[in-house]
Amino acid sequence: MMAYHDGQPFNDNMFRPCPMLENPEKLRKMVAGTQAHSTDLQSPESVEHLCAKCDKYAENWKPVAEKLWEERKAEKAAKQG
């Protein structure tokens, strides 16, 4: 849990906050760095298998999130300036 805590924010774009869904490479790194492992005795799953389920979503969401984030920053700047 401390690796999760210390790793925040996982992305400067707040439309991509999650280390598993939007930044699966971050979860992989946390698990590898802490040697964490599945505690599900009936159906253990590696971090690679778990994160692989999110890779395509993260890849597809990234350009949309980047566009939305830039638009949001521009809106804020226009209101302030």
JSON list of C-alpha atoms in Angstrom, two decimals:
[
{"chain": "A", "resi": 1, "resn": "MET", "atom": "CA", "xyz": [0.00, 0.00, 0.00]},
{"chain": "A", "resi": 2, "resn": "MET", "atom": "CA", "xyz": [2.89, 2.37, 0.61]},
{"chain": "A", "resi": 3, "resn": "ALA", "atom": "CA", "xyz": [4.08, 1.92, -2.98]},
{"chain": "A", "resi": 4, "resn": "TYR", "atom": "CA", "xyz": [0.58, 2.91, -4.11]},
{"chain": "A", "resi": 5, "resn": "HIS", "atom": "CA", "xyz": [0.63, 5.90, -1.77]},
{"chain": "A", "resi": 6, "resn": "ASP", "atom": "CA", "xyz": [4.12, 6.99, -2.77]},
{"chain": "A", "resi": 7, "resn": "GLY", "atom": "CA", "xyz": [3.39, 6.57, -6.49]},
{"chain": "A", "resi": 8, "resn": "GLN", "atom": "CA", "xyz": [0.54, 9.08, -6.57]},
{"chain": "A", "resi": 9, "resn": "PRO", "atom": "CA", "xyz": [-0.31, 10.81, -8.74]},
{"chain": "A", "resi": 10, "resn": "PHE", "atom": "CA", "xyz": [0.14, 8.07, -11.30]},
{"chain": "A", "resi": 11, "resn": "ASN", "atom": "CA", "xyz": [-0.27, 10.56, -14.12]},
{"chain": "A", "resi": 12, "resn": "ASP", "atom": "CA", "xyz": [-0.36, 14.36, -14.40]},
{"chain": "A", "resi": 13, "resn": "ASN", "atom": "CA", "xyz": [-3.56, 14.00, -16.41]},
{"chain": "A", "resi": 14, "resn": "MET", "atom": "CA", "xyz": [-6.40, 13.57, -13.94]},
{"chain": "A", "resi": 15, "resn": "PHE", "atom": "CA", "xyz": [-8.47, 11.89, -16.64]},
{"chain": "A", "resi": 16, "resn": "ARG", "atom": "CA", "xyz": [-5.97, 9.02, -16.29]},
{"chain": "A", "resi": 17, "resn": "PRO", "atom": "CA", "xyz": [-5.71, 8.54, -12.52]},
{"chain": "A", "resi": 18, "resn": "CYS", "atom": "CA", "xyz": [-5.78, 4.76, -12.05]},
{"chain": "A", "resi": 19, "resn": "PRO", "atom": "CA", "xyz": [-2.56, 2.72, -11.96]},
{"chain": "A", "resi": 20, "resn": "MET", "atom": "CA", "xyz": [-4.35, -0.32, -13.33]},
{"chain": "A", "resi": 21, "resn": "LEU", "atom": "CA", "xyz": [-6.89, 0.97, -15.84]},
{"chain": "A", "resi": 22, "resn": "GLU", "atom": "CA", "xyz": [-5.15, 3.98, -17.34]},
{"chain": "A", "resi": 23, "resn": "ASN", "atom": "CA", "xyz": [-1.52, 3.34, -16.39]},
{"chain": "A", "resi": 24, "resn": "PRO", "atom": "CA", "xyz": [-1.04, -0.45, -16.16]},
{"chain": "A", "resi": 25, "resn": "GLU", "atom": "CA", "xyz": [2.73, -0.07, -16.44]},
{"chain": "A", "resi": 26, "resn": "LYS", "atom": "CA", "xyz": [2.63, 1.71, -13.07]},
{"chain": "A", "resi": 27, "resn": "LEU", "atom": "CA", "xyz": [0.91, -1.23, -11.36]},
{"chain": "A", "resi": 28, "resn": "ARG", "atom": "CA", "xyz": [3.38, -3.66, -12.92]},
{"chain": "A", "resi": 29, "resn": "LYS", "atom": "CA", "xyz": [6.25, -1.56, -11.59]},
{"chain": "A", "resi": 30, "resn": "MET", "atom": "CA", "xyz": [4.74, -1.32, -8.09]},
{"chain": "A", "resi": 31, "resn": "VAL", "atom": "CA", "xyz": [4.17, -5.06, -7.87]},
{"chain": "A", "resi": 32, "resn": "ALA", "atom": "CA", "xyz": [7.65, -5.88, -9.16]},
{"chain": "A", "resi": 33, "resn": "GLY", "atom": "CA", "xyz": [9.26, -3.38, -6.81]},
{"chain": "A", "resi": 34, "resn": "THR", "atom": "CA", "xyz": [7.49, -4.70, -3.74]},
{"chain": "A", "resi": 35, "resn": "GLN", "atom": "CA", "xyz": [7.38, -8.38, -4.72]},
{"chain": "A", "resi": 36, "resn": "ALA", "atom": "CA", "xyz": [3.62, -8.37, -4.08]},
{"chain": "A", "resi": 37, "resn": "HIS", "atom": "CA", "xyz": [1.66, -11.43, -5.17]},
{"chain": "A", "resi": 38, "resn": "SER", "atom": "CA", "xyz": [-1.90, -12.63, -5.49]},
{"chain": "A", "resi": 39, "resn": "THR", "atom": "CA", "xyz": [-3.52, -13.83, -2.28]},
{"chain": "A", "resi": 40, "resn": "ASP", "atom": "CA", "xyz": [-6.42, -15.52, -4.06]},
{"chain": "A", "resi": 41, "resn": "LEU", "atom": "CA", "xyz": [-5.80, -19.19, -3.31]},
{"chain": "A", "resi": 42, "resn": "GLN", "atom": "CA", "xyz": [-8.44, -20.53, -5.70]},
{"chain": "A", "resi": 43, "resn": "SER", "atom": "CA", "xyz": [-7.60, -18.42, -8.72]},
{"chain": "A", "resi": 44, "resn": "PRO", "atom": "CA", "xyz": [-4.26, -16.64, -8.37]},
{"chain": "A", "resi": 45, "resn": "GLU", "atom": "CA", "xyz": [-3.42, -14.17, -11.11]},
{"chain": "A", "resi": 46, "resn": "SER", "atom": "CA", "xyz": [-0.09, -12.60, -11.98]},
{"chain": "A", "resi": 47, "resn": "VAL", "atom": "CA", "xyz": [0.19, -8.85, -12.31]},
{"chain": "A", "resi": 48, "resn": "GLU", "atom": "CA", "xyz": [1.10, -9.34, -15.96]},
{"chain": "A", "resi": 49, "resn": "HIS", "atom": "CA", "xyz": [-2.09, -11.29, -16.64]},
{"chain": "A", "resi": 50, "resn": "LEU", "atom": "CA", "xyz": [-4.20, -8.77, -14.73]},
{"chain": "A", "resi": 51, "resn": "CYS", "atom": "CA", "xyz": [-2.68, -5.69, -16.38]},
{"chain": "A", "resi": 52, "resn": "ALA", "atom": "CA", "xyz": [-2.81, -7.25, -19.83]},
{"chain": "A", "resi": 53, "resn": "LYS", "atom": "CA", "xyz": [-6.59, -7.03, -19.54]},
{"chain": "A", "resi": 54, "resn": "CYS", "atom": "CA", "xyz": [-6.26, -3.23, -19.29]},
{"chain": "A", "resi": 55, "resn": "ASP", "atom": "CA", "xyz": [-3.52, -2.53, -21.84]},
{"chain": "A", "resi": 56, "resn": "LYS", "atom": "CA", "xyz": [-5.83, -2.05, -24.82]},
{"chain": "A", "resi": 57, "resn": "TYR", "atom": "CA", "xyz": [-8.24, 0.14, -22.84]},
{"chain": "A", "resi": 58, "resn": "ALA", "atom": "CA", "xyz": [-5.36, 2.32, -21.59]},
{"chain": "A", "resi": 59, "resn": "GLU", "atom": "CA", "xyz": [-3.95, 2.61, -25.11]},
{"chain": "A", "resi": 60, "resn": "ASN", "atom": "CA", "xyz": [-7.32, 3.63, -26.56]},
{"chain": "A", "resi": 61, "resn": "TRP", "atom": "CA", "xyz": [-8.22, 5.99, -23.72]},
{"chain": "A", "resi": 62, "resn": "LYS", "atom": "CA", "xyz": [-4.89, 7.86, -23.65]},
{"chain": "A", "resi": 63, "resn": "PRO", "atom": "CA", "xyz": [-5.41, 10.09, -26.73]},
{"chain": "A", "resi": 64, "resn": "VAL", "atom": "CA", "xyz": [-8.97, 10.90, -25.68]},
{"chain": "A", "resi": 65, "resn": "ALA", "atom": "CA", "xyz": [-7.89, 11.72, -22.14]},
{"chain": "A", "resi": 66, "resn": "GLU", "atom": "CA", "xyz": [-5.02, 13.87, -23.42]},
{"chain": "A", "resi": 67, "resn": "LYS", "atom": "CA", "xyz": [-7.38, 15.84, -25.65]},
{"chain": "A", "resi": 68, "resn": "LEU", "atom": "CA", "xyz": [-9.88, 16.35, -22.84]},
{"chain": "A", "resi": 69, "resn": "TRP", "atom": "CA", "xyz": [-7.14, 17.36, -20.41]},
{"chain": "A", "resi": 70, "resn": "GLU", "atom": "CA", "xyz": [-5.70, 19.94, -22.80]},
{"chain": "A", "resi": 71, "resn": "GLU", "atom": "CA", "xyz": [-9.18, 21.34, -23.46]},
{"chain": "A", "resi": 72, "resn": "ARG", "atom": "CA", "xyz": [-9.79, 21.58, -19.72]},
{"chain": "A", "resi": 73, "resn": "LYS", "atom": "CA", "xyz": [-6.49, 23.39, -19.17]},
{"chain": "A", "resi": 74, "resn": "ALA", "atom": "CA", "xyz": [-7.33, 25.82, -21.98]},
{"chain": "A", "resi": 75, "resn": "GLU", "atom": "CA", "xyz": [-10.78, 26.51, -20.50]},
{"chain": "A", "resi": 76, "resn": "LYS", "atom": "CA", "xyz": [-9.26, 27.25, -17.10]},
{"chain": "A", "resi": 77, "resn": "ALA", "atom": "CA", "xyz": [-6.63, 29.53, -18.63]},
{"chain": "A", "resi": 78, "resn": "ALA", "atom": "CA", "xyz": [-9.30, 31.43, -20.58]},
{"chain": "A", "resi": 79, "resn": "LYS", "atom": "CA", "xyz": [-11.32, 31.98, -17.41]},
{"chain": "A", "resi": 80, "resn": "GLN", "atom": "CA", "xyz": [-8.29, 33.27, -15.53]},
{"chain": "A", "resi": 81, "resn": "GLY", "atom": "CA", "xyz": [-6.79, 35.37, -18.26]}
]
